[in-house]
mmCIF file of C-alpha atoms in Angstrom:
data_model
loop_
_atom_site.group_PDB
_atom_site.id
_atom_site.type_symbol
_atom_site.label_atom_id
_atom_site.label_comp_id
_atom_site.label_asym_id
_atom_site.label_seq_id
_atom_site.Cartn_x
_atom_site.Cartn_y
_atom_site.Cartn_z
ATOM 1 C CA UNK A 1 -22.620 178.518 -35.056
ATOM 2 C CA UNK A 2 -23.051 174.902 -36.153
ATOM 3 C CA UNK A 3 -20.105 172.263 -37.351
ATOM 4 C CA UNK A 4 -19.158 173.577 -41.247
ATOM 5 C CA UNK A 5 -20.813 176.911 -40.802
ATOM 6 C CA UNK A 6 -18.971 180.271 -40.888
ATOM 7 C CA UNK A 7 -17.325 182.277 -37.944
ATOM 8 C CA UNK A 8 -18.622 185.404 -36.778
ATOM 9 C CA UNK A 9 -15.179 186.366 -37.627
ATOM 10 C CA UNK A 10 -15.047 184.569 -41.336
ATOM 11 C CA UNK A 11 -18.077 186.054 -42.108
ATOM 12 C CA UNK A 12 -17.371 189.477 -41.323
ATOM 13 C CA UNK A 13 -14.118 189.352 -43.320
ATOM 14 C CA UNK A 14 -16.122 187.973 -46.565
ATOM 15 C CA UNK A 15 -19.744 189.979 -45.573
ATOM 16 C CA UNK A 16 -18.238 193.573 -47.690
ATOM 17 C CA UNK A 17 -16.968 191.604 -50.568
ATOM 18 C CA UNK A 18 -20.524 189.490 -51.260
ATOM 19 C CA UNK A 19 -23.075 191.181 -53.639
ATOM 20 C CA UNK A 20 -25.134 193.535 -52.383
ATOM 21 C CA UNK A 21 -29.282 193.650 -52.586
ATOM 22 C CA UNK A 22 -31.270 195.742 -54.654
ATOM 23 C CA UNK A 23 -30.337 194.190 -58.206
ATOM 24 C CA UNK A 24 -32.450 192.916 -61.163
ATOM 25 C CA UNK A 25 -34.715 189.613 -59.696
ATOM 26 C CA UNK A 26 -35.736 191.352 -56.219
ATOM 27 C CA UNK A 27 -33.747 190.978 -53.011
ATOM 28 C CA UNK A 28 -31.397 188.116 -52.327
ATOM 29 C CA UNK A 29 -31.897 185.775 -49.580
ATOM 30 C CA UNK A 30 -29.776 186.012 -46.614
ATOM 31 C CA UNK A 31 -26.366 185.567 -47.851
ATOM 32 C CA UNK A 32 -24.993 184.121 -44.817
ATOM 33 C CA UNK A 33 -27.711 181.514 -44.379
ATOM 34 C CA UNK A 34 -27.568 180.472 -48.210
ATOM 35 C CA UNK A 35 -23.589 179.990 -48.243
ATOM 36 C CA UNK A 36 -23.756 178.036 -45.012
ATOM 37 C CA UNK A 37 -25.858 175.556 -46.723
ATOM 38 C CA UNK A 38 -23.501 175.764 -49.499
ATOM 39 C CA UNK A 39 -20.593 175.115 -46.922
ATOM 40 C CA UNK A 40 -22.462 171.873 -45.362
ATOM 41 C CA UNK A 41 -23.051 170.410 -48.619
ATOM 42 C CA UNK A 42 -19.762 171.020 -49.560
ATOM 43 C CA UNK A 43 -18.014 169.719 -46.435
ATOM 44 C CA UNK A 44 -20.954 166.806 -46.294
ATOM 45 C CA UNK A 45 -21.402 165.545 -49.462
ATOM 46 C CA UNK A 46 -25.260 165.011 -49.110
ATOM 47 C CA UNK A 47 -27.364 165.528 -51.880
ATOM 48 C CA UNK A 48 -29.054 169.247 -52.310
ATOM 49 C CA UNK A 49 -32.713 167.729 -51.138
ATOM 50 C CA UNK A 50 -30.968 166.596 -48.181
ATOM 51 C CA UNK A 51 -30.069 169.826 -46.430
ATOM 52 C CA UNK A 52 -31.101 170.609 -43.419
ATOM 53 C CA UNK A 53 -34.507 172.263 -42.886
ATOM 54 C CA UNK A 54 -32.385 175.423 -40.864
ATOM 55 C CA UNK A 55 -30.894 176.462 -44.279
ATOM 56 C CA UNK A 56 -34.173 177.170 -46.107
ATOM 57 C CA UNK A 57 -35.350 175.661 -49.263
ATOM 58 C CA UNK A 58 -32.914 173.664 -51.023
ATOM 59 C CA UNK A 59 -33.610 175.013 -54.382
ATOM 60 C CA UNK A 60 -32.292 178.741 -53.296
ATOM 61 C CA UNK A 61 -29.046 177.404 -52.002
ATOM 62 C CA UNK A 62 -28.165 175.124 -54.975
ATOM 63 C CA UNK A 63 -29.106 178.048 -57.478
ATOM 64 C CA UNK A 64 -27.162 180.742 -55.502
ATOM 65 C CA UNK A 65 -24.171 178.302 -55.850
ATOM 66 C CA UNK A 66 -24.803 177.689 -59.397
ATOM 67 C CA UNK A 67 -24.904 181.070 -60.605
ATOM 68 C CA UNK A 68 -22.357 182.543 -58.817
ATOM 69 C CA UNK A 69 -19.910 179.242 -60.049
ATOM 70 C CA UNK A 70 -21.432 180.631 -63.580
ATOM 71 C CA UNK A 71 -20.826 184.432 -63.137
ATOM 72 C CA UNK A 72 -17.477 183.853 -61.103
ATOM 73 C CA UNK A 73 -17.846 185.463 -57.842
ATOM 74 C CA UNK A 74 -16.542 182.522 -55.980
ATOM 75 C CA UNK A 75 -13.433 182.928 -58.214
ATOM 76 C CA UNK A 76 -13.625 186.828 -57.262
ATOM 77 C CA UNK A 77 -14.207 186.616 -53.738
ATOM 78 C CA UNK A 78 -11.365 184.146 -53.452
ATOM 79 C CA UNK A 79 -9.298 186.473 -55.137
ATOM 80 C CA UNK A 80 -9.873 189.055 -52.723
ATOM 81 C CA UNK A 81 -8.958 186.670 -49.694
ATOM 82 C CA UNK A 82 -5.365 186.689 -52.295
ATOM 83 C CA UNK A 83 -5.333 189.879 -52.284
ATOM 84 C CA UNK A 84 -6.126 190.931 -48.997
ATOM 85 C CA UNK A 85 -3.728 188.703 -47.205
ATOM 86 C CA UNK A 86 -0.713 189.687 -49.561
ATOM 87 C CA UNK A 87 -1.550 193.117 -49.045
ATOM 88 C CA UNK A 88 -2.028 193.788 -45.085
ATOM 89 C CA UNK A 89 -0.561 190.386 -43.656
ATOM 90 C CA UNK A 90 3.025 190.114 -44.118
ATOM 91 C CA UNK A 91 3.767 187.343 -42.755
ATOM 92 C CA UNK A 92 1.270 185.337 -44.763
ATOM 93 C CA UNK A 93 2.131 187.195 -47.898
ATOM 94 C CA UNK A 94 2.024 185.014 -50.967
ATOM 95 C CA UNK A 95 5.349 186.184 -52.668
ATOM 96 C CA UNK A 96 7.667 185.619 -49.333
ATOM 97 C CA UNK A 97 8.433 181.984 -48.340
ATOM 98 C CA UNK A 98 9.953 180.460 -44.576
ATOM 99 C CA UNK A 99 13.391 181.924 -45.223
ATOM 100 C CA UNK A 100 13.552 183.712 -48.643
ATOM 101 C CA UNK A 101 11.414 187.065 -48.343
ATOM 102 C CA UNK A 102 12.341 187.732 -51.927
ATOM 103 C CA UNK A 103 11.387 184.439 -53.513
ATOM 104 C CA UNK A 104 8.175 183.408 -54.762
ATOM 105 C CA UNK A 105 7.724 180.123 -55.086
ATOM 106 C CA UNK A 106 4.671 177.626 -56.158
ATOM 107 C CA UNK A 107 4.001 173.882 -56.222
ATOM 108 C CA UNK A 108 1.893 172.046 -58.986
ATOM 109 C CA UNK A 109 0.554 168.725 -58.701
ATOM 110 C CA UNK A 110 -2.656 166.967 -59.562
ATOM 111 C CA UNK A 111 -5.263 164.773 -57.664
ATOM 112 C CA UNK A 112 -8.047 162.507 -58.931
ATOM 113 C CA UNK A 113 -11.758 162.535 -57.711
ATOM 114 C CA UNK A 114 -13.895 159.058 -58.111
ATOM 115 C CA UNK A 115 -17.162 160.557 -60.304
ATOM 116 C CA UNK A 116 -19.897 158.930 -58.572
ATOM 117 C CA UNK A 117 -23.025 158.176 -60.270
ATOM 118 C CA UNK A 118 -25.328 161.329 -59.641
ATOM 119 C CA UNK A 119 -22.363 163.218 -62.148
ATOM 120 C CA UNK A 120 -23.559 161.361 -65.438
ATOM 121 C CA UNK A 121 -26.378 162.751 -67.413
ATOM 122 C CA UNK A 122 -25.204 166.013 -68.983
ATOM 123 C CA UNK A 123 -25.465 166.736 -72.703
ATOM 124 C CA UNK A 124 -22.186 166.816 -73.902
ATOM 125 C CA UNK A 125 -21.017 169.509 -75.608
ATOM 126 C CA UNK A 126 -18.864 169.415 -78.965
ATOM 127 C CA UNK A 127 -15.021 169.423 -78.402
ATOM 128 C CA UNK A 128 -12.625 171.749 -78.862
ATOM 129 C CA UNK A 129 -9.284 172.531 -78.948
ATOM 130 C CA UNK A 130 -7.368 176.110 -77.097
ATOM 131 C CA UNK A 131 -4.108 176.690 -78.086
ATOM 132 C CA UNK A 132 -1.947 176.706 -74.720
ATOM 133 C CA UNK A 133 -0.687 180.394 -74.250
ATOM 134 C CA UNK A 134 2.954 181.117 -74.486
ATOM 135 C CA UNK A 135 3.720 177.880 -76.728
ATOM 136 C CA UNK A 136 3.309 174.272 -76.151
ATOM 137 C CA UNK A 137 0.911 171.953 -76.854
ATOM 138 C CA UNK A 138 -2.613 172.650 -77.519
ATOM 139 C CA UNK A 139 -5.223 171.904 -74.894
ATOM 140 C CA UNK A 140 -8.258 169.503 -76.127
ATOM 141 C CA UNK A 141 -11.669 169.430 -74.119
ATOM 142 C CA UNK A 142 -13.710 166.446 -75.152
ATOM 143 C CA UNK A 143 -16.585 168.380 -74.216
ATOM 144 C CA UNK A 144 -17.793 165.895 -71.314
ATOM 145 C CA UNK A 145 -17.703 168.154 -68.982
ATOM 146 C CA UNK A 146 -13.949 167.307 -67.617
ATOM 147 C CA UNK A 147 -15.009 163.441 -67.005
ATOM 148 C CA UNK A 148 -12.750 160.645 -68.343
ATOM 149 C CA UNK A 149 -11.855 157.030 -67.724
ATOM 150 C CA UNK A 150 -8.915 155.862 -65.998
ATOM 151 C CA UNK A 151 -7.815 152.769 -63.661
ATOM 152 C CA UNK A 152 -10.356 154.366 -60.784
ATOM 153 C CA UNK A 153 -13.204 154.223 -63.522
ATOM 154 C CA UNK A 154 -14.785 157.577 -64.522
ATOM 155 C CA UNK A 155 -12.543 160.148 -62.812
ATOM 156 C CA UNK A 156 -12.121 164.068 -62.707
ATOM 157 C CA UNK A 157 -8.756 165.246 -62.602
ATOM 158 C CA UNK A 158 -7.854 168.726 -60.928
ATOM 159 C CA UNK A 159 -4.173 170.154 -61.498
ATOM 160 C CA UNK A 160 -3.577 172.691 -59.099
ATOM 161 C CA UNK A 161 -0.529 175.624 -58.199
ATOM 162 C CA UNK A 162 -0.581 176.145 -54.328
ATOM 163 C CA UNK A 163 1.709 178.247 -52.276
ATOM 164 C CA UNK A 164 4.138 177.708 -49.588
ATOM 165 C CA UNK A 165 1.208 177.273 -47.223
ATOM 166 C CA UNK A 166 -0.708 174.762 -48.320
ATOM 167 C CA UNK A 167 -3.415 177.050 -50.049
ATOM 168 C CA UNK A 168 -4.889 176.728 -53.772
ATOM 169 C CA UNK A 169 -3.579 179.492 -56.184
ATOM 170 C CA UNK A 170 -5.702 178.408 -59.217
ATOM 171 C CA UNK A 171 -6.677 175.540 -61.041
ATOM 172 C CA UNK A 172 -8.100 173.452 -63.922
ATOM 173 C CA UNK A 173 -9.653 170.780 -64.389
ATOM 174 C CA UNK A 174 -9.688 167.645 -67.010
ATOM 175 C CA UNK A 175 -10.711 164.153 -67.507
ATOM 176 C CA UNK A 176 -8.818 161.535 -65.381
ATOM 177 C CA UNK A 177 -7.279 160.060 -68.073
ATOM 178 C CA UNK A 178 -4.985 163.392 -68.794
ATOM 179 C CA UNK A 179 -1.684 163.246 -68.144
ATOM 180 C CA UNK A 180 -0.187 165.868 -66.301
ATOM 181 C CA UNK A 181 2.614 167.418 -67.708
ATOM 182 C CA UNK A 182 0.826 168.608 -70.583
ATOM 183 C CA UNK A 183 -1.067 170.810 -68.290
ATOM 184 C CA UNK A 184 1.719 171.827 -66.602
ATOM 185 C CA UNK A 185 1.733 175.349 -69.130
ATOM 186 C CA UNK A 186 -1.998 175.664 -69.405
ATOM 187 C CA UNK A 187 -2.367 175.649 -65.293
ATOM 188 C CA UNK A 188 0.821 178.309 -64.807
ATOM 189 C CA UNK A 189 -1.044 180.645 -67.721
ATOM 190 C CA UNK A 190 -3.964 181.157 -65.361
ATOM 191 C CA UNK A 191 -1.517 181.968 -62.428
ATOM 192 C CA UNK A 192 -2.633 185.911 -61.900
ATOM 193 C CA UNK A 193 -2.602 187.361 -58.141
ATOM 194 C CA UNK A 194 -3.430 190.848 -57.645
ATOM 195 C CA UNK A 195 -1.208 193.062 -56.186
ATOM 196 C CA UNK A 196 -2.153 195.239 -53.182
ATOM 197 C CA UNK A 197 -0.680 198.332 -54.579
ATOM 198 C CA UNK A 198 -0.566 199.594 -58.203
ATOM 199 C CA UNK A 199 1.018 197.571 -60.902
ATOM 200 C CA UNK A 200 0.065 194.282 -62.961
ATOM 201 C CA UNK A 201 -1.035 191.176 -61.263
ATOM 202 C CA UNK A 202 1.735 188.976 -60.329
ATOM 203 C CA UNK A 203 1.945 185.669 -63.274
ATOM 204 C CA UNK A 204 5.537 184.667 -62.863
ATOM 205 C CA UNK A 205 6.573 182.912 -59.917
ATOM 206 C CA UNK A 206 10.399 182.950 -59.156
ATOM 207 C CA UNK A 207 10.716 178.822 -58.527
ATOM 208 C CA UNK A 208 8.271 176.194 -59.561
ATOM 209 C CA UNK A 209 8.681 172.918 -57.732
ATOM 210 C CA UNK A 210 6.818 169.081 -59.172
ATOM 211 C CA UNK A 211 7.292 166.033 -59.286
ATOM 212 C CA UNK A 212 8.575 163.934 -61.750
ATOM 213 C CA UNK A 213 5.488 163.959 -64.317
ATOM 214 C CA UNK A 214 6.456 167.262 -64.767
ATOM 215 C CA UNK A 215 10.030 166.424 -65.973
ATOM 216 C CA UNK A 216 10.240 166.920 -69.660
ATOM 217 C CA UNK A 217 12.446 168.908 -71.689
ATOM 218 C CA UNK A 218 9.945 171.016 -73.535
ATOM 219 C CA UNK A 219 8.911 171.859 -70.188
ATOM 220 C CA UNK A 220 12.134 173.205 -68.862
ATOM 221 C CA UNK A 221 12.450 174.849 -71.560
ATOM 222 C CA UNK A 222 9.384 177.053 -71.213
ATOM 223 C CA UNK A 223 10.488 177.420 -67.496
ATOM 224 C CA UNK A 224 13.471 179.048 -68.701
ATOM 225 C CA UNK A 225 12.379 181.438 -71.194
ATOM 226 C CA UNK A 226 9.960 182.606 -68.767
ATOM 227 C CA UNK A 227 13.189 183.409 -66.102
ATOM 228 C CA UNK A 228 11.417 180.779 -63.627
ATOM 229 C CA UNK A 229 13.478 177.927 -61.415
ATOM 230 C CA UNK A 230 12.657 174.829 -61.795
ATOM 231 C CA UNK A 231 12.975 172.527 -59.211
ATOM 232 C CA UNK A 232 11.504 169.041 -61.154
ATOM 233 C CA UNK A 233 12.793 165.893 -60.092
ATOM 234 C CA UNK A 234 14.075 163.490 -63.311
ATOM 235 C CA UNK A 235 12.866 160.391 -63.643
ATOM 236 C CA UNK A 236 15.729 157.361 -63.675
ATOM 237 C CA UNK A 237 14.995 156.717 -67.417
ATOM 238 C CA UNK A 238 15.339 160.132 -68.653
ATOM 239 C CA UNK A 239 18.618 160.367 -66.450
ATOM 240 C CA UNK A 240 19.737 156.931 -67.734
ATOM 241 C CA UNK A 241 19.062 157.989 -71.950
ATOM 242 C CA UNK A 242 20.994 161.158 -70.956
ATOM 243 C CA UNK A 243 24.622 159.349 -69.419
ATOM 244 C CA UNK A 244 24.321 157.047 -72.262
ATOM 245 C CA UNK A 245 24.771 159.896 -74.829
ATOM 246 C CA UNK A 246 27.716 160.497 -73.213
ATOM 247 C CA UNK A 247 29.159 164.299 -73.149
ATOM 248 C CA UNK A 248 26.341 164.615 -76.186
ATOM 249 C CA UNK A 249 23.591 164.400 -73.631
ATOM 250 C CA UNK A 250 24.586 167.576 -72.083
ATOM 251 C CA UNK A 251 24.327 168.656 -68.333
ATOM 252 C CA UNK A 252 21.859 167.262 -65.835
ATOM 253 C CA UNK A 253 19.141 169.509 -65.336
ATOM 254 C CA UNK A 254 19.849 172.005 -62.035
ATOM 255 C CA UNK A 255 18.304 169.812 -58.905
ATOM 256 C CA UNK A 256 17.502 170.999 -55.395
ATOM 257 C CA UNK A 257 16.699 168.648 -52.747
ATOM 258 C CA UNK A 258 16.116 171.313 -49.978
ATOM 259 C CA UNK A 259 14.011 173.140 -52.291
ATOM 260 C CA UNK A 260 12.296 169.543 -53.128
ATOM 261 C CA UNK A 261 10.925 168.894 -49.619
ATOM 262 C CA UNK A 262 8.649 172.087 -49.950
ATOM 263 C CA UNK A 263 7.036 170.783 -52.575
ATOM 264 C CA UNK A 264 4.970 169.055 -49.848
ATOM 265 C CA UNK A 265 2.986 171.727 -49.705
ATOM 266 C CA UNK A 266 1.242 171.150 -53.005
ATOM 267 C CA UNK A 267 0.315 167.206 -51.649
ATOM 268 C CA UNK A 268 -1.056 169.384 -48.095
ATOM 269 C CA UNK A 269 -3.082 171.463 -50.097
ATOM 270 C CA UNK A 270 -4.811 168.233 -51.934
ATOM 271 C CA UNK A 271 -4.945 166.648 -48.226
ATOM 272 C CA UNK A 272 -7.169 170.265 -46.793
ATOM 273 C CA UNK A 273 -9.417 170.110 -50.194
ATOM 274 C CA UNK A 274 -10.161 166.949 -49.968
ATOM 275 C CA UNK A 275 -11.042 167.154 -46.558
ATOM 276 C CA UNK A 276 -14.514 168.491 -48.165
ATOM 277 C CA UNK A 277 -16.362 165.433 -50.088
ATOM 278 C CA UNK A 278 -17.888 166.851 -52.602
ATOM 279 C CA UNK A 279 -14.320 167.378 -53.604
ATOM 280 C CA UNK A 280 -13.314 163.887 -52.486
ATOM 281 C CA UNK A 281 -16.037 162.367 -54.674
ATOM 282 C CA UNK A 282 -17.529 164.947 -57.139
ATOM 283 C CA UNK A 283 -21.277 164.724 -58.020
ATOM 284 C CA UNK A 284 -21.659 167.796 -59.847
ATOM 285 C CA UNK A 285 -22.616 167.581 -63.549
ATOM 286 C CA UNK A 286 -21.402 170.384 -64.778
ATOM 287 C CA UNK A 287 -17.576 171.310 -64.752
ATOM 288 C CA UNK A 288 -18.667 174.525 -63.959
ATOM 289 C CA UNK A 289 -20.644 174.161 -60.844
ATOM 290 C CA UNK A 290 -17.554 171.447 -59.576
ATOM 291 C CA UNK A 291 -15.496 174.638 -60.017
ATOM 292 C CA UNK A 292 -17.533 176.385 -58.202
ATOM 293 C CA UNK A 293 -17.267 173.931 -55.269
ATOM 294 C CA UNK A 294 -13.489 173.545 -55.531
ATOM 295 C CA UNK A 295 -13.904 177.543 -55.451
ATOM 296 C CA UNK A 296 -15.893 177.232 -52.277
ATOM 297 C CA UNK A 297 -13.545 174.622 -50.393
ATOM 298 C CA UNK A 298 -10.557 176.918 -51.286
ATOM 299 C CA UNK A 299 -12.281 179.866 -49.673
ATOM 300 C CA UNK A 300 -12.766 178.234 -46.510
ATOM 301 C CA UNK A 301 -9.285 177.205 -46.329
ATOM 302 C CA UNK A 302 -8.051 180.462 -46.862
ATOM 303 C CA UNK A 303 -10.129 181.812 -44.228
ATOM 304 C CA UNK A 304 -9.179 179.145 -41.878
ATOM 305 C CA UNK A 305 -5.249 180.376 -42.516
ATOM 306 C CA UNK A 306 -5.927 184.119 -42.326
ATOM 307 C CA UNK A 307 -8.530 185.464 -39.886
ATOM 308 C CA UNK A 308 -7.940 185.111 -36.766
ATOM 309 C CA UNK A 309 -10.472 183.880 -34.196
ATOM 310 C CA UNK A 310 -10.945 185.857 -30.972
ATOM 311 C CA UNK A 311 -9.368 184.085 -28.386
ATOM 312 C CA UNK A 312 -11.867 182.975 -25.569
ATOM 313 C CA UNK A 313 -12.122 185.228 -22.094
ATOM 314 C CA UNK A 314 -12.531 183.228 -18.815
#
């Protein structure tokens, strides 16, 4: 096993939940060759050309990665790492938290990735607009493929839920120039971890911890018709048109600042993810295949967290 490369003990916990051979197109390459090319790249940055001769030709590995970030089964095998470790690892269960088994609690934030050159070029498609579930406002893709200017130049946002661990629930993405609150709603709609036993996949968190982007009043009130805590710091100028409306401006919004400190988690999680650059610095075209590798960098950080490596014999 090589630097970036798979564990004897990753790969057998991911090997059963891969696609198996025998389907339309002949028989696959070797699986765990092709997604430990995708894995360097990932972790490396280099350009596909640029792998290494060990992993084969370059064009299987970056096709493998693009169809599967087209079909989903990065999204579905990461899924099953969700589901797996909330099923038969208690302690790493994702609805228990340090010290409240019976609270489930996530953390949103957002990070930024520098677009560098090689991810201009792609047709654009036309825009759109999706109404944001449960109320709220709508959610407009320009159709440039999640790319936008902002003060870093042309940036790719990613707003992201993670748990009490430091590992990536779900995620969108958007250009850099969105703000985040307004995808506060849009990101928590896609929340949906399967349980281990019968019954509906889990979408409501008990507590929902962010900064102070996410402070708005529309937002806390979506928080509370859904039954979920909000633990959102206020800015100083909301707080400050509040006390001077006097007894009209109402009560301060509920604030805990043990809760707050665990929001650190979310800013950990960024910190792991973009550990891999072609995360760091995205070079995909297509919002699609950078989903894909955001789908691939998750996976290996929820290995990392939940097998466990045998320890070495002397």
């Amino acid at each position: 096993m090589r630097r970036h490369e798979l564990t004897d003990a990753q790969w057998r916990k991911i090997e059963p939940l891969l696609p198996v051979n025998g389907g339309p197109g002949g028989q696959w390459a070797d699986h765990r060759k092709v997604i430990n090319a995708v894995l360097y790249r990932a972790r490396t940055g280099v350009p596909w050309p640029d792998l290494p001769e060990r992993y084969g030709p370059w064009q299987t590995a970056y096709e493998r990665h693009r169809r599967w970030s087209a079909d989903g089964t990065w999204q579905r095998l990461l899924a099953e790492l969700q589901l797996e470790a909330d099923a038969t690892n208690p302690d790493q269960a994702l609805a228990r938290s340090a010290d409240q088994e019976a609270e489930w609690a996530v953390n949103i934030d957002s990070t930024s990735c520098r677009a560098h050159q090689h991810a201009a070029g792609a047709r654009h498609q036309p825009a759109t607009r999706l109404p944001a579930k449960g109320g709220g406002a709508r959610v407009e893709t320009d159709g440039r493929e999640a790319l936008g200017r902002s003060r870093g130049g042309v940036t790719c946002k990613i707003h992201l839920l993670a748990d009490d661990r430091a590992r990536p629930l779900v995620w969108l993405t958007s250009p850099g120039q969105r703000g985040d609150n307004p995808m506060l709603i849009p990101v928590l709609e896609e929340l949906r971890i399967q349980r281990g036993g019968p019954g509906r996949p889990r979408t409501r968190p008990d507590r929902l911890r962010g900064d102070k982007a996410y402070s708005s009043r529309d937002t806390r009130a979506y928080l509370r018709r859904r039954h979920i805590k909000a633990t959102i710091a206020q800015p100083d100028d909301q707080r400050e048109h509040r006390c001077g409306k006097g007894r009209l401006g109402g009560r301060p919004p509920a604030f805990d600042r043990t809760q707050y400190r665990r929001r650190s988690a979310a800013e950990r999680c960024v910190s792991k993810w973009k550990q891999f650059r072609a995360v760091a610095s995205r070079y995909d075209k297509r919002d699609y295949v950078f989903n894909g590798t955001l789908a691939v960098a998750a996976i290996v950080i929820w290995l990392r967290d939940t097998v466990q490596e045998p320890s070495e014999t002397t």
